[in-house]
Coordinates of C-alpha atoms in Angstrom, one line a residue:
Chain A
M217 CA -9.7 -73.9 52.0
S218 CA -8.8 -70.0 51.1
N219 CA -5.7 -69.8 49.5
V220 CA -4.1 -66.9 48.8
L221 CA -2.4 -65.9 45.7
I222 CA -0.5 -62.9 45.7
V223 CA 1.3 -61.3 42.3
G224 CA 5.1 -59.8 43.1
E225 CA 7.1 -57.7 40.9
L226 CA 10.7 -57.1 39.9
K227 CA 12.7 -54.1 39.3
N228 CA 15.5 -54.2 36.9
G229 CA 15.4 -58.0 37.6
E230 CA 15.8 -57.0 41.4
L231 CA 12.7 -58.2 43.7
K232 CA 10.9 -55.3 45.4
K233 CA 10.2 -54.6 48.6
I234 CA 6.4 -54.9 47.7
S235 CA 6.3 -57.7 47.0
K236 CA 7.6 -59.4 50.3
E237 CA 5.2 -57.0 51.8
I238 CA 2.3 -58.9 50.3
T239 CA 3.8 -61.9 50.8
S240 CA 3.5 -61.6 54.8
A241 CA 0.1 -59.7 54.6
G242 CA -0.9 -62.8 52.5
R243 CA 0.5 -65.5 55.1
K244 CA -1.2 -63.9 57.9
I245 CA -4.5 -63.9 55.7
A246 CA -4.0 -67.5 54.8
D247 CA -3.4 -68.5 58.4
A248 CA -6.5 -66.9 59.9
L249 CA -8.5 -68.7 57.0
G250 CA -6.2 -72.0 57.1
G251 CA -5.0 -71.8 53.3
K252 CA -1.8 -71.8 51.3
V253 CA 0.0 -68.4 50.3
T254 CA 1.6 -69.5 46.7
A255 CA 3.5 -66.7 44.8
L256 CA 3.4 -65.6 41.5
L257 CA 6.2 -63.9 40.2
I258 CA 6.7 -63.0 36.2
G259 CA 9.7 -62.3 33.9
S260 CA 13.4 -64.0 33.4
G261 CA 15.3 -65.6 35.9
V262 CA 12.6 -65.2 38.3
E263 CA 13.1 -68.5 40.0
K264 CA 16.2 -67.2 42.0
F265 CA 13.5 -64.9 44.4
A266 CA 11.7 -68.6 45.6
G267 CA 14.1 -68.3 48.3
D268 CA 13.1 -64.8 49.5
L269 CA 9.4 -65.0 49.4
G270 CA 9.7 -68.3 51.2
A271 CA 11.4 -66.6 54.2
V272 CA 9.0 -63.9 54.3
G273 CA 5.3 -66.9 54.1
A274 CA 5.5 -68.3 50.4
D275 CA 4.3 -71.8 50.4
S276 CA 5.1 -71.7 46.8
I277 CA 6.3 -70.3 44.2
V278 CA 5.1 -70.3 40.9
T279 CA 7.4 -68.7 37.8
V280 CA 6.4 -67.6 34.1
N281 CA 8.5 -66.7 32.2
A282 CA 8.2 -63.8 29.9
G283 CA 9.4 -60.4 28.5
D284 CA 9.0 -57.0 28.8
F285 CA 6.2 -55.5 31.3
N286 CA 2.5 -55.2 29.0
A287 CA -0.3 -54.6 30.9
E288 CA -2.4 -56.9 28.4
T289 CA -0.4 -59.7 28.5
W290 CA 0.3 -59.8 32.2
A291 CA -3.6 -59.2 33.0
N292 CA -3.9 -62.9 30.9
L293 CA -0.7 -64.1 32.4
V294 CA -2.3 -63.2 35.9
A295 CA -5.6 -64.7 34.9
G296 CA -4.1 -67.5 33.8
V297 CA -2.5 -68.9 36.7
I298 CA -6.2 -67.5 38.9
K299 CA -7.9 -70.2 37.0
D300 CA -5.5 -72.8 37.7
K301 CA -4.7 -72.2 41.3
N302 CA -8.4 -71.3 41.9
P303 CA -7.3 -68.9 45.3
S304 CA -10.0 -66.9 46.7
V305 CA -7.9 -63.8 48.1
V306 CA -5.1 -62.3 45.5
L307 CA -3.0 -59.6 46.7
V308 CA -1.4 -57.1 43.8
P309 CA 1.1 -54.3 44.1
H310 CA -0.8 -50.5 44.3
T311 CA 2.1 -50.0 42.0
S312 CA 1.9 -48.4 38.5
Q313 CA 1.9 -51.7 36.8
G314 CA -0.5 -53.6 39.4
K315 CA -3.3 -50.4 38.3
D316 CA -2.3 -50.8 34.9
Y317 CA -3.4 -54.8 34.9
S318 CA -5.3 -55.3 37.6
P319 CA -8.3 -53.6 36.4
R320 CA -8.3 -55.8 33.9
V321 CA -7.7 -59.2 35.5
A322 CA -10.2 -58.2 38.1
V323 CA -12.7 -58.3 35.1
K324 CA -11.3 -61.2 33.3
V325 CA -12.3 -63.5 36.4
G326 CA -15.4 -62.1 37.5
A327 CA -13.9 -60.8 41.1
G328 CA -14.6 -57.9 42.8
I329 CA -11.5 -55.4 44.0
I330 CA -10.5 -53.0 46.4
A331 CA -7.8 -51.4 45.3
D332 CA -5.2 -48.8 47.4
A333 CA -5.5 -51.0 50.5
V334 CA -3.5 -50.4 53.4
G335 CA -5.1 -52.7 56.0
L336 CA -5.9 -55.9 55.9
S337 CA -7.8 -58.6 58.3
V338 CA -10.1 -61.2 58.4
D339 CA -13.5 -61.5 60.2
G340 CA -16.4 -64.1 59.3
G341 CA -14.2 -65.8 57.0
K342 CA -13.6 -62.7 54.6
V343 CA -11.1 -60.7 54.0
V344 CA -11.8 -57.1 55.2
A345 CA -9.5 -54.2 53.9
K346 CA -9.1 -51.0 55.0
K347 CA -8.1 -47.8 52.3
P348 CA -8.1 -44.3 53.0
I349 CA -10.9 -42.3 50.8
Y350 CA -11.2 -38.5 50.5
S351 CA -8.1 -37.4 50.4
G352 CA -8.0 -39.0 53.1
K353 CA -10.0 -37.3 55.3
A354 CA -11.9 -40.6 55.8
Y355 CA -10.6 -44.5 56.4
G356 CA -13.2 -47.4 54.6
N357 CA -13.6 -50.5 55.3
F358 CA -14.7 -52.6 52.9
K359 CA -15.6 -56.9 52.1
V360 CA -15.2 -58.2 48.4
T361 CA -18.4 -60.8 47.7
S362 CA -17.6 -62.6 44.8
P363 CA -15.7 -65.9 45.3
I364 CA -12.4 -64.4 44.0
A365 CA -11.8 -61.7 45.9
I366 CA -8.5 -59.0 44.5
F367 CA -6.9 -56.2 46.3
T368 CA -4.0 -54.2 45.0
V369 CA -2.6 -53.3 48.4
R370 CA -0.2 -49.5 48.8
P371 CA 3.3 -50.1 49.0
N372 CA 4.8 -49.2 52.2
S373 CA 1.4 -50.5 54.6
Q374 CA 2.4 -54.2 55.3
E375 CA 5.0 -55.3 57.5
V376 CA 7.4 -57.9 56.6
V377 CA 7.6 -60.7 59.0
Q378 CA 10.2 -63.3 58.5
K379 CA 8.2 -66.8 58.7
A380 CA 9.8 -70.0 57.2
G381 CA 6.9 -71.6 53.9
A382 CA 8.2 -74.3 51.4
G383 CA 9.0 -71.4 49.2
A384 CA 8.9 -74.6 46.5
A385 CA 8.9 -73.3 42.8
E386 CA 7.6 -74.9 39.9
A387 CA 7.3 -73.0 36.4
A388 CA 3.8 -72.3 34.6
S389 CA 3.3 -71.5 31.3
P390 CA -0.2 -69.6 30.6
S391 CA -1.2 -68.3 27.2
A392 CA 0.0 -64.3 27.6
G393 CA -2.2 -63.6 24.3
D394 CA -1.2 -61.1 21.8
A395 CA -1.5 -57.3 22.9
K396 CA -3.4 -54.5 21.3
V397 CA -1.3 -51.5 22.7
K398 CA 2.7 -51.9 20.7
I399 CA 5.3 -50.4 23.1
V400 CA 7.5 -48.0 20.7
S401 CA 10.3 -46.7 23.0
S402 CA 10.8 -46.2 26.4
D403 CA 12.5 -43.1 28.2
L404 CA 13.3 -44.1 31.2
S405 CA 16.3 -41.2 32.3
G406 CA 13.7 -39.1 33.9
G407 CA 12.9 -40.6 36.9
N408 CA 13.7 -40.5 40.4
K409 CA 17.6 -42.7 41.2
V410 CA 14.2 -44.1 44.5
Q411 CA 11.1 -44.3 43.3
L412 CA 8.8 -42.0 44.5
A413 CA 5.9 -43.9 45.6
E414 CA 7.2 -46.9 46.9
A415 CA 10.3 -44.9 48.9
S416 CA 9.9 -45.8 52.9
I417 CA 12.0 -42.2 53.0
I418 CA 11.0 -38.9 50.9
V419 CA 12.3 -35.3 50.7
S420 CA 10.6 -33.3 49.4
G421 CA 11.1 -29.5 48.5
G422 CA 8.3 -26.2 47.8
R423 CA 7.9 -22.8 47.0
G424 CA 10.5 -22.2 49.8
I425 CA 13.3 -23.4 47.8
K426 CA 13.2 -20.3 45.4
G427 CA 14.1 -21.8 42.3
P428 CA 15.3 -24.6 40.4
E429 CA 19.0 -24.0 40.9
N430 CA 18.6 -25.1 44.8
W431 CA 17.3 -28.8 44.3
P432 CA 20.7 -29.8 45.4
V433 CA 20.3 -28.8 48.5
I434 CA 17.3 -31.4 49.0
Q435 CA 19.0 -34.0 46.7
G436 CA 22.3 -33.6 49.3
L437 CA 20.1 -35.0 52.5
A438 CA 17.7 -37.6 50.2
D439 CA 21.0 -39.0 48.8
V440 CA 22.6 -39.2 52.4
L441 CA 19.3 -40.9 53.5
G442 CA 18.6 -43.1 50.0
A443 CA 15.9 -41.3 50.0
A444 CA 13.7 -40.2 46.8
L445 CA 13.4 -36.5 45.9
G446 CA 9.8 -35.1 45.6
A447 CA 8.3 -32.0 45.8
S448 CA 5.2 -29.7 45.8
R449 CA 2.7 -29.0 43.3
A450 CA 3.5 -25.1 43.0
A451 CA 7.4 -26.3 42.5
V452 CA 6.3 -28.1 39.6
D453 CA 4.1 -25.3 38.4
A454 CA 7.1 -23.0 38.0
G455 CA 8.7 -25.4 36.3
W456 CA 11.6 -26.0 38.0
I457 CA 11.1 -30.1 38.3
S458 CA 9.7 -32.4 36.0
H459 CA 5.8 -33.5 37.5
S460 CA 7.1 -37.5 38.0
H461 CA 8.6 -35.8 41.0
Q462 CA 5.1 -34.4 42.5
V463 CA 3.4 -35.6 45.4
G464 CA -0.1 -34.9 46.2
Q465 CA -3.3 -35.0 44.2
T466 CA -2.9 -34.3 41.1
G467 CA 0.8 -35.9 42.3
K468 CA 1.8 -39.2 43.6
T469 CA 0.1 -40.5 46.9
V470 CA 3.0 -41.7 49.1
S471 CA 3.2 -43.5 52.4
P472 CA 7.2 -43.4 53.1
N473 CA 8.0 -44.0 56.9
C474 CA 9.6 -40.5 56.8
Y475 CA 8.6 -37.6 54.7
I476 CA 10.8 -34.5 55.4
A477 CA 9.0 -31.2 53.9
C478 CA 11.1 -28.6 52.9
G479 CA 9.9 -24.8 52.2
I480 CA 6.3 -26.5 51.9
S481 CA 3.5 -24.6 53.1
G482 CA 1.1 -27.6 53.2
A483 CA -2.2 -26.8 51.2
I484 CA -4.8 -29.2 51.0
Q485 CA -3.7 -30.9 47.9
H486 CA -0.8 -32.2 49.4
L487 CA -1.9 -33.0 52.5
A488 CA -3.7 -35.3 50.5
G489 CA -1.1 -37.1 48.9
M490 CA 1.5 -37.2 51.8
G491 CA -0.9 -37.4 54.8
S492 CA -0.3 -40.8 55.6
S493 CA 3.1 -40.6 56.1
K494 CA 4.1 -42.3 59.2
Y495 CA 6.5 -39.4 60.2
I496 CA 6.1 -36.0 59.0
V497 CA 9.4 -33.7 59.7
A498 CA 8.4 -29.5 58.7
I499 CA 10.9 -27.2 58.1
N500 CA 9.5 -24.1 56.5
K501 CA 10.5 -20.1 57.7
D502 CA 6.4 -19.4 58.2
G503 CA 5.1 -20.9 61.9
D504 CA 1.7 -21.1 61.0
A505 CA 2.3 -22.8 58.0
P506 CA -0.3 -25.8 57.4
I507 CA 2.0 -28.6 57.4
F508 CA 2.8 -28.0 61.1
K509 CA -0.8 -29.0 61.8
V510 CA 0.5 -32.6 60.9
A511 CA 4.1 -32.3 61.3
T512 CA 5.4 -34.6 63.7
Y513 CA 8.3 -33.0 64.5
G514 CA 8.4 -29.0 63.2
V515 CA 11.6 -26.6 62.6
V516 CA 10.5 -22.9 62.1
G517 CA 13.7 -21.7 60.5
D518 CA 15.3 -21.1 56.9
L519 CA 15.5 -24.5 55.0
F520 CA 18.8 -23.0 53.9
E521 CA 20.3 -23.2 56.6
V522 CA 18.7 -26.4 58.1
V523 CA 18.7 -28.3 55.5
P524 CA 22.3 -28.4 55.1
A525 CA 23.5 -29.0 58.3
L526 CA 20.9 -31.8 58.6
T527 CA 22.6 -33.2 55.3
D528 CA 26.2 -32.9 57.8
E529 CA 24.1 -34.2 60.6
F530 CA 22.9 -37.4 58.9
K531 CA 26.5 -38.0 57.1
K532 CA 28.2 -37.8 60.6
V533 CA 26.1 -40.7 62.5
L534 CA 25.4 -42.6 59.7
G535 CA 28.9 -42.5 58.0
Chain B
M67 CA -15.7 -40.2 16.1
K68 CA -17.8 -41.1 18.9
I69 CA -15.9 -39.8 22.2
I70 CA -17.1 -41.2 25.4
V71 CA -14.9 -38.7 28.5
L72 CA -16.1 -40.4 32.2
V73 CA -16.8 -37.3 34.4
K74 CA -17.1 -38.8 38.1
Q75 CA -18.2 -36.0 40.7
V76 CA -16.6 -35.7 43.9
P77 CA -16.7 -33.7 47.1
D78 CA -14.3 -30.5 46.7
T79 CA -10.9 -31.2 48.3
E80 CA -11.4 -28.6 50.2
T81 CA -14.5 -29.5 51.8
N82 CA -14.9 -30.7 55.3
I83 CA -15.9 -34.9 55.4
K84 CA -18.1 -35.8 58.0
V85 CA -18.0 -40.0 58.3
G86 CA -21.2 -41.5 58.3
D87 CA -21.7 -45.5 59.1
K88 CA -21.4 -46.5 55.7
S89 CA -21.6 -43.6 53.7
I90 CA -20.5 -39.8 54.1
N91 CA -23.1 -37.1 55.4
E92 CA -23.4 -35.0 52.3
A93 CA -25.0 -32.0 54.3
G94 CA -23.0 -29.0 52.8
I95 CA -20.7 -31.4 50.6
K96 CA -19.6 -28.8 47.7
W97 CA -19.3 -31.1 44.9
I98 CA -16.5 -31.2 41.8
I99 CA -16.1 -32.9 38.5
S100 CA -12.7 -34.7 39.6
P101 CA -9.4 -33.2 38.6
Y102 CA -7.9 -35.7 36.2
D103 CA -12.0 -36.2 34.2
E104 CA -11.1 -32.2 33.7
F105 CA -7.8 -33.8 31.4
A106 CA -10.2 -36.4 29.8
I107 CA -13.0 -34.1 28.6
E108 CA -10.5 -31.5 27.6
E109 CA -8.9 -34.1 25.8
G110 CA -12.3 -35.6 24.0
L111 CA -12.8 -31.7 22.8
R112 CA -9.6 -31.7 21.4
L113 CA -9.8 -34.9 19.9
R114 CA -13.3 -33.9 18.5
E115 CA -11.8 -30.9 17.4
K116 CA -9.5 -32.2 14.9
N117 CA -11.4 -35.4 13.6
G118 CA -14.7 -34.8 13.9
G119 CA -17.2 -36.5 15.7
E120 CA -19.3 -36.0 18.9
V121 CA -18.5 -35.9 22.7
I122 CA -20.4 -37.7 25.3
A123 CA -20.5 -36.7 28.9
V124 CA -21.5 -40.0 30.9
S125 CA -21.4 -39.2 35.0
L126 CA -22.7 -41.9 37.4
G127 CA -25.0 -40.9 40.0
P128 CA -28.1 -39.8 41.9
D129 CA -29.1 -36.6 40.2
R130 CA -26.8 -34.3 41.5
V131 CA -24.4 -35.3 39.5
Q132 CA -26.1 -32.9 36.5
E133 CA -24.2 -30.1 37.7
S134 CA -21.3 -31.7 36.5
L135 CA -23.0 -32.9 33.4
R136 CA -24.2 -29.4 32.5
Q137 CA -20.2 -28.3 33.3
A138 CA -19.1 -31.1 30.6
Y139 CA -21.9 -28.8 28.5
A140 CA -20.5 -25.6 29.2
M141 CA -17.2 -26.7 27.8
G142 CA -18.4 -28.0 25.0
A143 CA -19.7 -31.6 25.3
D144 CA -22.3 -32.8 22.7
R145 CA -24.5 -35.0 24.4
A146 CA -24.8 -35.9 28.2
V147 CA -25.6 -39.1 30.0
Q148 CA -26.7 -39.9 33.4
I149 CA -26.2 -42.9 34.2
K150 CA -29.1 -42.8 37.4
V151 CA -27.9 -44.6 40.7
D152 CA -28.9 -43.1 43.9
N153 CA -27.3 -45.2 46.3
Y154 CA -24.0 -45.2 44.6
V155 CA -21.3 -46.4 46.1
P156 CA -18.0 -44.3 44.8
F157 CA -15.3 -47.7 45.2
D158 CA -17.9 -50.1 43.8
T159 CA -15.2 -49.9 40.7
V160 CA -16.4 -53.2 38.4
L161 CA -20.6 -52.4 39.0
T162 CA -19.9 -48.8 37.6
A163 CA -17.2 -50.2 35.0
E164 CA -20.0 -52.9 34.0
L165 CA -22.8 -50.3 33.4
I166 CA -20.1 -48.2 31.3
A167 CA -18.6 -50.7 29.4
N168 CA -22.7 -51.9 28.6
F169 CA -23.7 -48.2 27.3
A170 CA -20.5 -47.6 25.3
K171 CA -21.3 -50.6 23.5
A172 CA -24.5 -49.5 22.8
E173 CA -23.3 -46.4 21.6
N174 CA -20.5 -48.2 19.7
A175 CA -18.0 -45.6 20.7
D176 CA -14.4 -45.0 19.3
I177 CA -12.9 -43.7 22.1
I178 CA -13.1 -43.8 26.3
I179 CA -11.5 -41.1 28.3
G180 CA -11.3 -40.9 32.0
G181 CA -9.1 -39.4 34.5
R182 CA -6.2 -41.9 35.5
Q183 CA -7.8 -42.0 39.4
S184 CA -11.1 -40.1 40.4
I185 CA -9.8 -38.1 44.0
D186 CA -12.3 -39.8 46.2
S187 CA -11.5 -43.7 46.2
D188 CA -8.0 -43.2 44.1
S189 CA -8.5 -47.0 42.7
S190 CA -7.6 -46.4 38.9
Q191 CA -9.4 -49.3 37.9
V192 CA -12.7 -48.3 36.3
V193 CA -11.7 -47.1 32.9
I194 CA -9.3 -50.2 32.1
Q195 CA -12.0 -52.2 33.4
V196 CA -14.1 -50.5 30.6
A197 CA -11.6 -51.9 28.0
E198 CA -11.5 -55.5 29.3
G199 CA -15.5 -55.5 29.7
L200 CA -15.5 -54.4 25.8
G201 CA -12.5 -56.0 24.6
I202 CA -10.2 -52.8 23.4
A203 CA -6.7 -51.8 23.6
H204 CA -6.3 -49.2 26.6
I205 CA -3.5 -47.2 27.6
S206 CA -3.1 -45.9 31.1
F207 CA -1.6 -42.4 32.4
A208 CA -1.3 -40.9 29.0
V209 CA 0.4 -37.4 28.8
S210 CA -0.3 -37.1 25.2
L211 CA -2.3 -38.2 22.6
E212 CA -2.5 -38.0 19.0
I213 CA -4.5 -39.8 16.7
S214 CA -4.9 -40.1 12.6
G215 CA -7.6 -42.2 11.4
T216 CA -7.8 -44.9 13.2
S217 CA -4.4 -45.3 14.3
V218 CA -3.3 -43.9 17.9
K219 CA 0.0 -43.0 19.4
A220 CA 0.4 -42.1 22.9
T221 CA 3.0 -41.4 25.5
K222 CA 2.2 -42.7 28.8
E223 CA 3.9 -42.1 32.4
V224 CA 5.8 -45.3 33.6
E225 CA 7.3 -45.6 36.6
G226 CA 10.8 -44.1 35.9
G227 CA 9.5 -42.1 32.6
T228 CA 7.8 -42.4 29.3
Q229 CA 6.9 -44.7 27.2
V230 CA 5.4 -43.7 23.6
V231 CA 2.9 -46.4 22.6
E232 CA 1.1 -47.0 20.0
T233 CA -2.3 -48.9 19.3
S234 CA -5.6 -48.6 17.0
L235 CA -9.2 -47.8 18.2
P236 CA -11.2 -48.4 20.0
V237 CA -9.3 -47.5 22.8
A238 CA -9.8 -46.2 26.4
I239 CA -7.7 -43.7 27.8
T240 CA -6.5 -42.7 31.3
A241 CA -5.8 -38.8 31.5
Q242 CA -2.3 -38.0 33.1
K243 CA -1.6 -34.5 34.8
G244 CA 0.4 -33.2 31.6
L245 CA -1.8 -34.1 29.0
N246 CA -3.5 -30.9 28.3
E247 CA -4.4 -27.7 30.4
P248 CA -8.2 -28.1 30.4
R249 CA -10.7 -24.9 29.6
Y250 CA -13.2 -23.1 31.4
P251 CA -16.7 -22.8 30.5
N252 CA -17.3 -19.3 29.2
L253 CA -21.0 -17.1 31.1
K254 CA -22.5 -17.8 27.2
G255 CA -21.7 -21.6 27.3
L256 CA -22.6 -21.7 31.6
M257 CA -26.1 -20.3 30.4
A258 CA -26.6 -22.6 27.0
A259 CA -25.4 -25.7 29.3
K260 CA -28.5 -24.5 31.2
K261 CA -31.4 -25.3 28.6
K262 CA -29.4 -28.9 26.8
P263 CA -30.9 -31.7 28.0
I264 CA -29.8 -34.8 30.1
E265 CA -30.7 -38.3 29.2
T266 CA -31.1 -40.7 31.6
K267 CA -30.6 -44.8 31.7
T268 CA -30.9 -46.7 34.3
P269 CA -28.9 -50.1 35.8
A270 CA -31.8 -51.8 34.2
D271 CA -31.4 -50.2 30.6
L272 CA -27.3 -51.0 31.2
G273 CA -27.9 -55.0 32.2
N274 CA -28.4 -54.6 36.0
P275 CA -25.2 -56.0 37.1
A276 CA -24.5 -57.6 40.4
S277 CA -22.1 -55.2 43.2
K278 CA -19.4 -57.8 43.9
I279 CA -18.5 -55.4 46.9
E280 CA -19.7 -55.1 50.7
V281 CA -18.9 -51.6 52.5
V282 CA -18.4 -53.0 56.2
G283 CA -18.3 -48.9 57.3
L284 CA -16.1 -45.3 57.1
E285 CA -14.6 -44.4 60.2
P286 CA -12.1 -41.2 61.2
P287 CA -8.6 -41.3 59.5
P288 CA -6.3 -42.6 62.6
P289 CA -5.3 -40.2 65.1
R290 CA -1.7 -38.7 63.7
I291 CA 1.1 -39.4 66.0
P292 CA 1.1 -36.1 68.4
G293 CA 3.6 -33.6 66.7
R294 CA 5.8 -30.8 68.2
K295 CA 8.1 -27.7 67.3
L296 CA 11.5 -28.1 68.4
E297 CA 13.2 -25.7 70.0
A298 CA 17.0 -24.7 69.3
A299 CA 19.6 -21.9 68.9
D300 CA 20.7 -22.2 65.6
A301 CA 20.5 -24.7 62.1
K302 CA 23.4 -27.3 63.9
G303 CA 21.5 -27.8 67.1
Y304 CA 18.0 -28.3 65.3
A305 CA 19.9 -30.7 62.6
E306 CA 21.6 -32.6 65.8
Q307 CA 17.9 -32.7 67.9
L308 CA 16.0 -33.8 64.4
V309 CA 18.9 -37.0 63.6
K310 CA 18.4 -37.5 67.5
A311 CA 14.4 -38.1 67.4
L312 CA 14.5 -39.6 63.6
R313 CA 16.9 -42.3 64.7
E314 CA 15.8 -43.0 68.6
E315 CA 12.4 -41.8 68.8
A316 CA 11.1 -42.5 65.7
K317 CA 13.6 -45.2 64.6
V318 CA 12.7 -44.3 60.9
I319 CA 16.2 -43.5 60.4

């Protein structure tokens, strides 16, 4: 028996899409290995999501009542459930939270870990994880040889598939332990309305937007599409927008279904962060800009004319 | 204050990568210090300048990593240590972390600092695994750091914003862009760095941990959906075509 444990994630008390993505991915693995899928949710009032995860393949849901996220206590809770349930495969979101606690979990349970997987398949009774490496210039396939294998999974990389599991909820209360790091205060006002690293559509601006006063042009399109607002390093380094919006090598790695690059030339460091986007739209005055080499749809034109026209057109069709 | 900075050598982003069966073809690769580790080195030097102590730069890998260690020397590190692993697999984070944790334990380090991720594997694992191995606190994605005595105060990037956190030494930190502006080594520093000793440790010196991963194989990236430049008379024409393409052809909006 090779059972799978997925660790879900919440945002403001709501289930994140990545939780369903990894539940579906876990279902596929468990079906191939002949095992069960258990979904773990940590937080308060998380029982109500049992049905949502059951519908996409979870056989059972383990809920742990806990307060705000702290990497150390979360690592103890997750490791506690792993020790109790003894899964052979554990899937964790490759999100800022997942990156914060998963390293500790791996060491606590003596597991090998492959981070930032975008593909998961089964070969010879073991999961093979595929991940982009060397800034997306190669892909690697890896197996974990320890009895427990942990994979952190990139958001938007796995399909959500409706497939009913039992979804029976059970509460657990592993020891959270004490955290050595205390959270003094949080300021969550500077971020995106839509989370960049997990967004399915991103509209990004670069040097071509000419100045910070022109973000409304880009934000207008993002708002119509329910997209996250991104930026190139040039725009961030010029002080036009905060670093939390930066896409690229020294910013965030993103894999949206659709990436709309406005006035971005496409330096290799930018491509490293967004090159795995499924569809790329480039709007740029310079027809020789490197961004056109990766763009699915290229518009050689002035973003200050094309982007507002695009916003209007989407408003029309999306009502 | 004893500060260990983790220096990973990676191919320069602009380098062309040729994929071999289980590793890349290293011929012709230009190697650099992973950009986030430069923030870590800089922070280590600033902490030493303020609090005293020493900065030990540590790099894992074959002898080519000595070049990165010499650069850390040129920036101002006090000691440089190569953990000599000839067939180094840059994705084996648990093994890497165990070697570094065993080294840090022997040195009785107060602070371990590395980049938030390396740009060859993007795993964001090693520094926090070292913290767990040593049973010490960690602060990830640090964008500011103040240490006085044994108390540590930092601002870290979290989803949607930042958090102020507090802990006490010893601590492991991952450096995020914004933490500082790394200094350039000057010519004098570069010349002096050539003569400085590089200590070497072998896996046998550090507990000989076992690998927990197997490289099945590397491959080139999947082909992209072929692209095309749209043709239209004006902005409205482009907009209409784009909306049609994204909704009917790509079906992503």
